[in-house]
Amino acid sequence: MNHVKSKYIYLFFVITVLTTLVILGCSSRPNEAPVPQKPTINEEIQNQEPREEQEPIEKESDKDVSPPEADNPLESGNDPLESLEPTQPLPPASLSPALKSPIPILYYHSIDYEEGNELRVPPEEFEAHMEHLSQNGYESVTLDDLYQYFYAGKDLPEKAFVLTFDDGYEDNYIHAFPIAEKYGYSGTVFVVTEWIGGKGYLNRQQLLEMNQAGWQIESHTVTHPYLDSISTEQIKEELLTSKEVLEELLGKPKVAFAYPYGVYDSSIIELCRETGYKMGLTIDRGWAGPEDPFRMKRVYCYAQMGLDEFRRRVENANY
């Protein structure tokens, strides 16, 4: 009897010990992997349309552009040309590698009177420039001629030059047009298309008359913006719309573009190519060469520069 009782006591002890171990094991769980945190961006935000932002334009580190404050260059009375360093040219793609001598591209804005504003060249001073060129055997050529000379083997006169005007001021028709014609010269006007017909700017009939007389009318954008401060899509719109407006008005393809304020970079140049332009005219100082059709240098002409300075610039490629 005592023996059986001892077996029950022993069995009870074993069951008690086992039960205790099970309880202790359940209360001491091993370390687990951390629970992933809830994403900080929920599905509602993820499914929203992205904000429309301006696409940045990559700046060229070797060009410090400091355009004037006013939208209309004449309001500043200064031209940013003298503060700009020439950019390194890029080799033209799919063009003749034969190098030709550089040609001076003269560039003016307004031919009119305004004391203290160097962008308004008095008509008498402009005529003195044209008279000097005529007396010294210079002959004007178009930008189309220049392009053909650089890249298609066309010959030009020994003393060739190109005459250009930026912005499309009405005095280009009133003063510059008849003076240049007097000496047998023609030129190119880079027009801001939204300004056509505005106060102080060329109207459609004047543009047609100049075009019929052999002048080129080319693009200077729709609104004259700083191209490095607007989006890629806006740049395309400025380039393409201005081109289309002038082509519809004049019935000729527009192939040349002048950069507003002289602001440009490799991204802007590529957009010019994409929208159908063949040439880009800068305000970089010097004569135009064939190294890159989208980095054509020009010779800045301003009020009260004096005939000696004018002569120096048209006679020396690296003035």
Coordinates of C-alpha atoms in Angstrom, one line a residue:
M1 CA 0.0 0.0 0.0
N2 CA 2.8 2.4 0.9
H3 CA 4.5 1.4 -2.3
V4 CA 1.6 2.5 -4.4
K5 CA 1.2 5.7 -2.5
S6 CA 4.8 6.5 -3.2
K7 CA 4.4 6.0 -6.9
Y8 CA 1.4 8.4 -6.9
I9 CA 3.5 11.0 -5.0
Y10 CA 6.4 10.6 -7.5
L11 CA 4.0 10.9 -10.5
F12 CA 2.5 14.0 -9.1
F13 CA 5.9 15.6 -8.5
V14 CA 6.9 14.9 -12.1
I15 CA 3.7 16.3 -13.5
T16 CA 4.2 19.4 -11.3
V17 CA 7.8 19.9 -12.6
L18 CA 6.8 19.5 -16.2
T19 CA 3.9 21.9 -15.9
T20 CA 6.2 24.5 -14.3
L21 CA 8.8 24.2 -17.1
V22 CA 6.1 24.7 -19.7
I23 CA 4.7 27.8 -18.1
L24 CA 8.2 29.3 -17.7
G25 CA 9.0 28.5 -21.4
C26 CA 5.9 30.3 -22.6
S27 CA 6.6 33.4 -20.6
S28 CA 10.2 33.7 -22.0
R29 CA 9.8 34.1 -25.9
P30 CA 13.0 34.6 -27.9
N31 CA 13.7 37.9 -29.6
E32 CA 11.7 38.5 -32.8
A33 CA 12.5 40.5 -35.9
P34 CA 11.3 44.1 -35.6
V35 CA 7.9 44.9 -37.1
P36 CA 8.3 47.0 -40.3
Q37 CA 7.4 50.7 -39.8
K38 CA 4.4 52.1 -41.7
P39 CA 5.6 53.9 -44.8
T40 CA 5.8 57.7 -44.4
I41 CA 4.1 58.2 -47.8
N42 CA 0.6 56.7 -47.9
E43 CA -1.2 55.5 -51.0
E44 CA -3.2 58.6 -51.2
I45 CA -0.1 60.8 -51.7
Q46 CA 1.6 58.3 -53.9
N47 CA -1.4 58.4 -56.3
Q48 CA -1.4 62.1 -56.7
E49 CA -0.2 63.7 -60.0
P50 CA 3.3 65.2 -59.7
R51 CA 3.5 69.0 -59.3
E52 CA 4.4 70.8 -62.5
E53 CA 7.7 72.5 -61.9
Q54 CA 10.2 74.3 -64.1
E55 CA 12.9 72.0 -65.5
P56 CA 16.3 73.5 -64.7
I57 CA 18.6 74.4 -67.5
E58 CA 22.2 73.4 -67.0
K59 CA 24.4 76.4 -66.9
E60 CA 27.8 76.5 -68.6
S61 CA 30.5 77.1 -66.0
D62 CA 32.7 79.0 -68.5
K63 CA 30.1 81.6 -69.2
D64 CA 29.0 84.3 -66.8
V65 CA 25.8 85.9 -68.1
S66 CA 24.6 89.0 -66.4
P67 CA 21.6 90.2 -68.5
P68 CA 20.1 93.7 -67.8
E69 CA 17.2 94.0 -65.5
A70 CA 14.6 95.4 -67.9
D71 CA 12.7 93.1 -70.2
N72 CA 13.1 95.6 -73.0
P73 CA 16.9 96.0 -73.6
L74 CA 16.5 99.6 -74.5
E75 CA 15.2 100.5 -71.1
S76 CA 18.6 99.6 -69.5
G77 CA 20.7 101.7 -71.9
N78 CA 23.4 99.1 -71.8
D79 CA 24.3 95.9 -73.6
P80 CA 25.7 92.9 -71.7
L81 CA 28.2 92.2 -74.5
E82 CA 31.3 93.7 -72.9
S83 CA 30.8 91.7 -69.7
L84 CA 30.6 88.3 -71.4
E85 CA 33.5 86.0 -72.0
P86 CA 33.4 84.0 -75.2
T87 CA 32.2 80.4 -74.8
Q88 CA 34.1 77.4 -76.0
P89 CA 32.7 76.4 -79.4
L90 CA 31.3 73.0 -80.2
P91 CA 32.2 71.3 -83.5
P92 CA 29.2 71.5 -85.9
A93 CA 27.5 68.2 -86.5
S94 CA 27.3 66.9 -90.1
L95 CA 28.7 70.1 -91.6
S96 CA 31.7 70.8 -93.8
P97 CA 34.9 70.7 -91.7
A98 CA 36.6 73.1 -94.0
L99 CA 37.4 76.2 -92.1
K100 CA 36.7 79.6 -93.6
S101 CA 37.9 83.1 -92.6
P102 CA 35.7 84.8 -90.0
I103 CA 33.2 87.4 -91.0
P104 CA 32.0 90.4 -88.9
I105 CA 28.3 90.3 -88.0
L106 CA 27.4 93.9 -86.9
Y107 CA 24.6 94.2 -84.5
Y108 CA 22.5 97.2 -83.5
H109 CA 19.2 97.6 -81.7
S110 CA 17.5 101.0 -82.3
I111 CA 18.5 103.6 -84.8
D112 CA 17.0 106.7 -83.2
Y113 CA 17.7 109.5 -80.7
E114 CA 17.8 109.2 -76.9
E115 CA 20.5 110.9 -74.9
G116 CA 22.4 108.6 -72.5
N117 CA 21.0 105.4 -74.1
E118 CA 23.8 103.7 -76.0
L119 CA 21.4 101.2 -77.6
R120 CA 19.8 104.0 -79.5
V121 CA 22.3 104.9 -82.3
P122 CA 21.4 108.3 -83.9
P123 CA 20.6 108.0 -87.6
E124 CA 23.5 110.2 -88.5
E125 CA 26.0 108.0 -86.7
F126 CA 24.5 104.9 -88.2
E127 CA 24.9 106.5 -91.7
A128 CA 28.5 107.4 -90.9
H129 CA 29.1 103.7 -90.3
M130 CA 27.4 102.6 -93.5
E131 CA 29.3 105.3 -95.5
H132 CA 32.6 104.2 -94.0
L133 CA 31.9 100.6 -95.1
S134 CA 30.9 101.6 -98.6
Q135 CA 33.9 103.9 -99.1
N136 CA 36.2 101.0 -98.0
G137 CA 34.8 98.3 -100.3
Y138 CA 32.7 96.4 -97.8
E139 CA 29.7 94.4 -99.2
S140 CA 26.8 93.2 -97.1
V141 CA 25.7 89.5 -97.3
T142 CA 22.7 87.7 -95.7
L143 CA 22.8 85.2 -92.9
D144 CA 21.8 82.6 -95.5
D145 CA 24.9 83.6 -97.6
L146 CA 27.0 83.3 -94.5
Y147 CA 25.7 79.8 -93.7
Q148 CA 26.3 78.7 -97.2
Y149 CA 29.9 80.2 -97.1
F150 CA 30.8 78.4 -93.9
Y151 CA 29.2 75.0 -94.6
A152 CA 28.4 74.6 -98.3
G153 CA 31.4 76.1 -100.2
K154 CA 29.7 79.3 -101.3
D155 CA 32.1 82.2 -102.0
L156 CA 31.7 85.6 -100.5
P157 CA 33.2 89.0 -101.4
E158 CA 36.6 89.7 -99.9
K159 CA 35.2 92.4 -97.5
A160 CA 31.9 90.8 -96.6
F161 CA 29.9 91.7 -93.5
V162 CA 26.4 91.0 -92.1
L163 CA 24.1 93.7 -90.7
T164 CA 21.7 92.7 -87.9
F165 CA 19.2 94.4 -85.6
D166 CA 17.7 92.9 -82.5
D167 CA 14.1 93.3 -81.1
G168 CA 12.3 94.7 -84.2
Y169 CA 12.0 98.4 -83.4
E170 CA 10.0 100.5 -85.9
D171 CA 13.0 102.9 -86.4
N172 CA 14.7 100.0 -88.1
Y173 CA 12.2 100.6 -90.9
I174 CA 12.0 104.4 -90.6
H175 CA 15.8 105.1 -90.3
A176 CA 18.0 102.0 -90.8
F177 CA 16.2 100.6 -93.8
P178 CA 16.5 103.6 -96.1
I179 CA 20.1 104.4 -95.0
A180 CA 21.3 100.9 -95.6
E181 CA 19.5 100.8 -98.9
K182 CA 21.2 104.0 -99.9
Y183 CA 24.6 102.2 -99.8
G184 CA 23.3 99.0 -101.4
Y185 CA 23.2 97.1 -98.1
S186 CA 20.6 94.8 -96.6
G187 CA 20.3 93.3 -93.2
T188 CA 18.5 91.0 -90.8
V189 CA 16.0 92.0 -88.1
F190 CA 15.4 89.6 -85.2
V191 CA 11.8 90.1 -84.3
V192 CA 10.0 89.5 -81.0
T193 CA 6.7 88.3 -82.5
E194 CA 4.4 89.4 -79.7
W195 CA 5.7 92.9 -80.1
I196 CA 4.8 93.1 -83.9
G197 CA 2.5 96.1 -84.4
G198 CA 3.0 97.4 -80.9
K199 CA 3.9 101.0 -80.1
G200 CA 7.4 101.6 -81.3
Y201 CA 7.8 98.2 -83.1
L202 CA 7.6 97.0 -86.6
N203 CA 4.2 96.2 -88.0
R204 CA 3.3 93.4 -90.5
Q205 CA 3.3 95.7 -93.5
Q206 CA 6.7 97.1 -92.7
L207 CA 8.1 93.6 -92.2
L208 CA 6.7 92.5 -95.6
E209 CA 8.2 95.5 -97.3
M210 CA 11.6 94.9 -95.8
N211 CA 11.4 91.2 -96.6
Q212 CA 10.5 91.9 -100.3
A213 CA 13.5 94.2 -100.5
G214 CA 15.9 91.3 -99.6
W215 CA 16.1 91.7 -95.8
Q216 CA 15.9 88.6 -93.6
I217 CA 13.3 88.7 -90.8
E218 CA 14.3 86.1 -88.2
S219 CA 13.2 85.0 -84.7
H220 CA 14.0 86.5 -81.4
T221 CA 11.3 84.5 -79.5
V222 CA 7.7 85.4 -78.7
T223 CA 8.1 87.4 -75.5
H224 CA 11.9 88.1 -75.1
P225 CA 12.3 86.0 -71.9
Y226 CA 15.4 85.0 -70.1
L227 CA 15.7 81.5 -71.6
D228 CA 17.5 80.1 -68.6
S229 CA 14.7 81.0 -66.2
I230 CA 11.8 79.2 -67.9
S231 CA 10.9 75.5 -68.4
T232 CA 12.0 73.4 -71.3
E233 CA 8.5 73.3 -72.6
Q234 CA 8.2 77.1 -72.4
I235 CA 11.5 77.4 -74.3
K236 CA 10.2 75.1 -77.0
E237 CA 7.0 77.2 -77.3
E238 CA 9.0 80.4 -77.6
L239 CA 11.2 79.0 -80.3
L240 CA 8.6 77.2 -82.3
T241 CA 5.7 79.7 -82.1
S242 CA 7.9 82.7 -83.1
K243 CA 9.2 80.7 -86.1
E244 CA 5.8 79.6 -87.2
V245 CA 4.3 83.2 -86.9
L246 CA 7.1 84.6 -89.1
E247 CA 6.9 81.8 -91.6
E248 CA 3.2 82.3 -92.0
L249 CA 3.6 86.0 -92.4
L250 CA 6.5 86.0 -94.8
G251 CA 6.1 82.7 -96.6
K252 CA 9.8 81.7 -96.0
P253 CA 11.4 79.3 -93.7
K254 CA 13.0 80.9 -90.6
V255 CA 16.5 79.4 -89.9
A256 CA 18.3 81.9 -87.7
F257 CA 17.7 82.7 -84.0
A258 CA 19.2 85.4 -81.8
Y259 CA 19.3 84.6 -78.1
P260 CA 17.5 87.2 -75.9
Y261 CA 20.0 89.0 -73.7
G262 CA 22.7 86.7 -75.2
V263 CA 21.7 84.0 -72.7
Y264 CA 22.2 80.4 -74.0
D265 CA 23.7 77.1 -73.0
S266 CA 24.0 73.6 -74.5
S267 CA 20.5 72.7 -73.6
I268 CA 19.0 75.8 -75.3
I269 CA 21.2 75.1 -78.3
E270 CA 19.8 71.6 -78.6
L271 CA 16.3 72.9 -78.4
C272 CA 17.1 75.3 -81.2
R273 CA 18.2 72.4 -83.3
E274 CA 15.1 70.4 -82.5
T275 CA 12.8 73.2 -83.5
G276 CA 14.4 73.6 -86.9
Y277 CA 16.9 76.4 -86.6
K278 CA 20.3 76.2 -88.3
M279 CA 22.0 79.2 -86.7
G280 CA 22.1 80.8 -83.3
L281 CA 23.5 84.3 -82.9
T282 CA 25.1 85.3 -79.6
I283 CA 26.4 88.6 -78.3
D284 CA 29.8 87.1 -77.7
R285 CA 32.4 89.5 -78.7
G286 CA 34.3 89.0 -82.0
W287 CA 33.7 87.9 -85.6
A288 CA 31.7 84.9 -86.6
G289 CA 33.5 81.8 -87.5
P290 CA 32.5 78.3 -88.7
E291 CA 33.4 76.5 -85.5
D292 CA 29.7 76.2 -84.4
P293 CA 26.7 77.6 -86.2
F294 CA 24.8 78.0 -82.9
R295 CA 27.6 80.2 -81.3
M296 CA 28.0 82.9 -83.9
K297 CA 29.8 85.9 -82.4
R298 CA 28.8 89.5 -83.3
V299 CA 30.3 93.0 -83.3
Y300 CA 28.4 95.2 -80.9
C301 CA 27.7 98.7 -82.3
Y302 CA 26.5 101.4 -79.9
A303 CA 25.8 105.1 -79.7
Q304 CA 28.7 107.5 -79.5
M305 CA 31.2 104.7 -80.1
G306 CA 33.1 106.9 -82.6
L307 CA 34.2 106.1 -86.1
D308 CA 37.7 105.1 -85.0
E309 CA 36.3 102.4 -82.7
F310 CA 33.8 101.3 -85.3
R311 CA 36.7 101.0 -87.8
R312 CA 38.8 99.0 -85.3
R313 CA 36.0 96.5 -84.7
V314 CA 35.3 95.8 -88.4
E315 CA 38.9 95.6 -89.3
N316 CA 40.2 93.3 -86.5
A317 CA 38.6 89.9 -85.9
N318 CA 39.9 89.8 -82.3
Y319 CA 39.3 93.4 -81.4

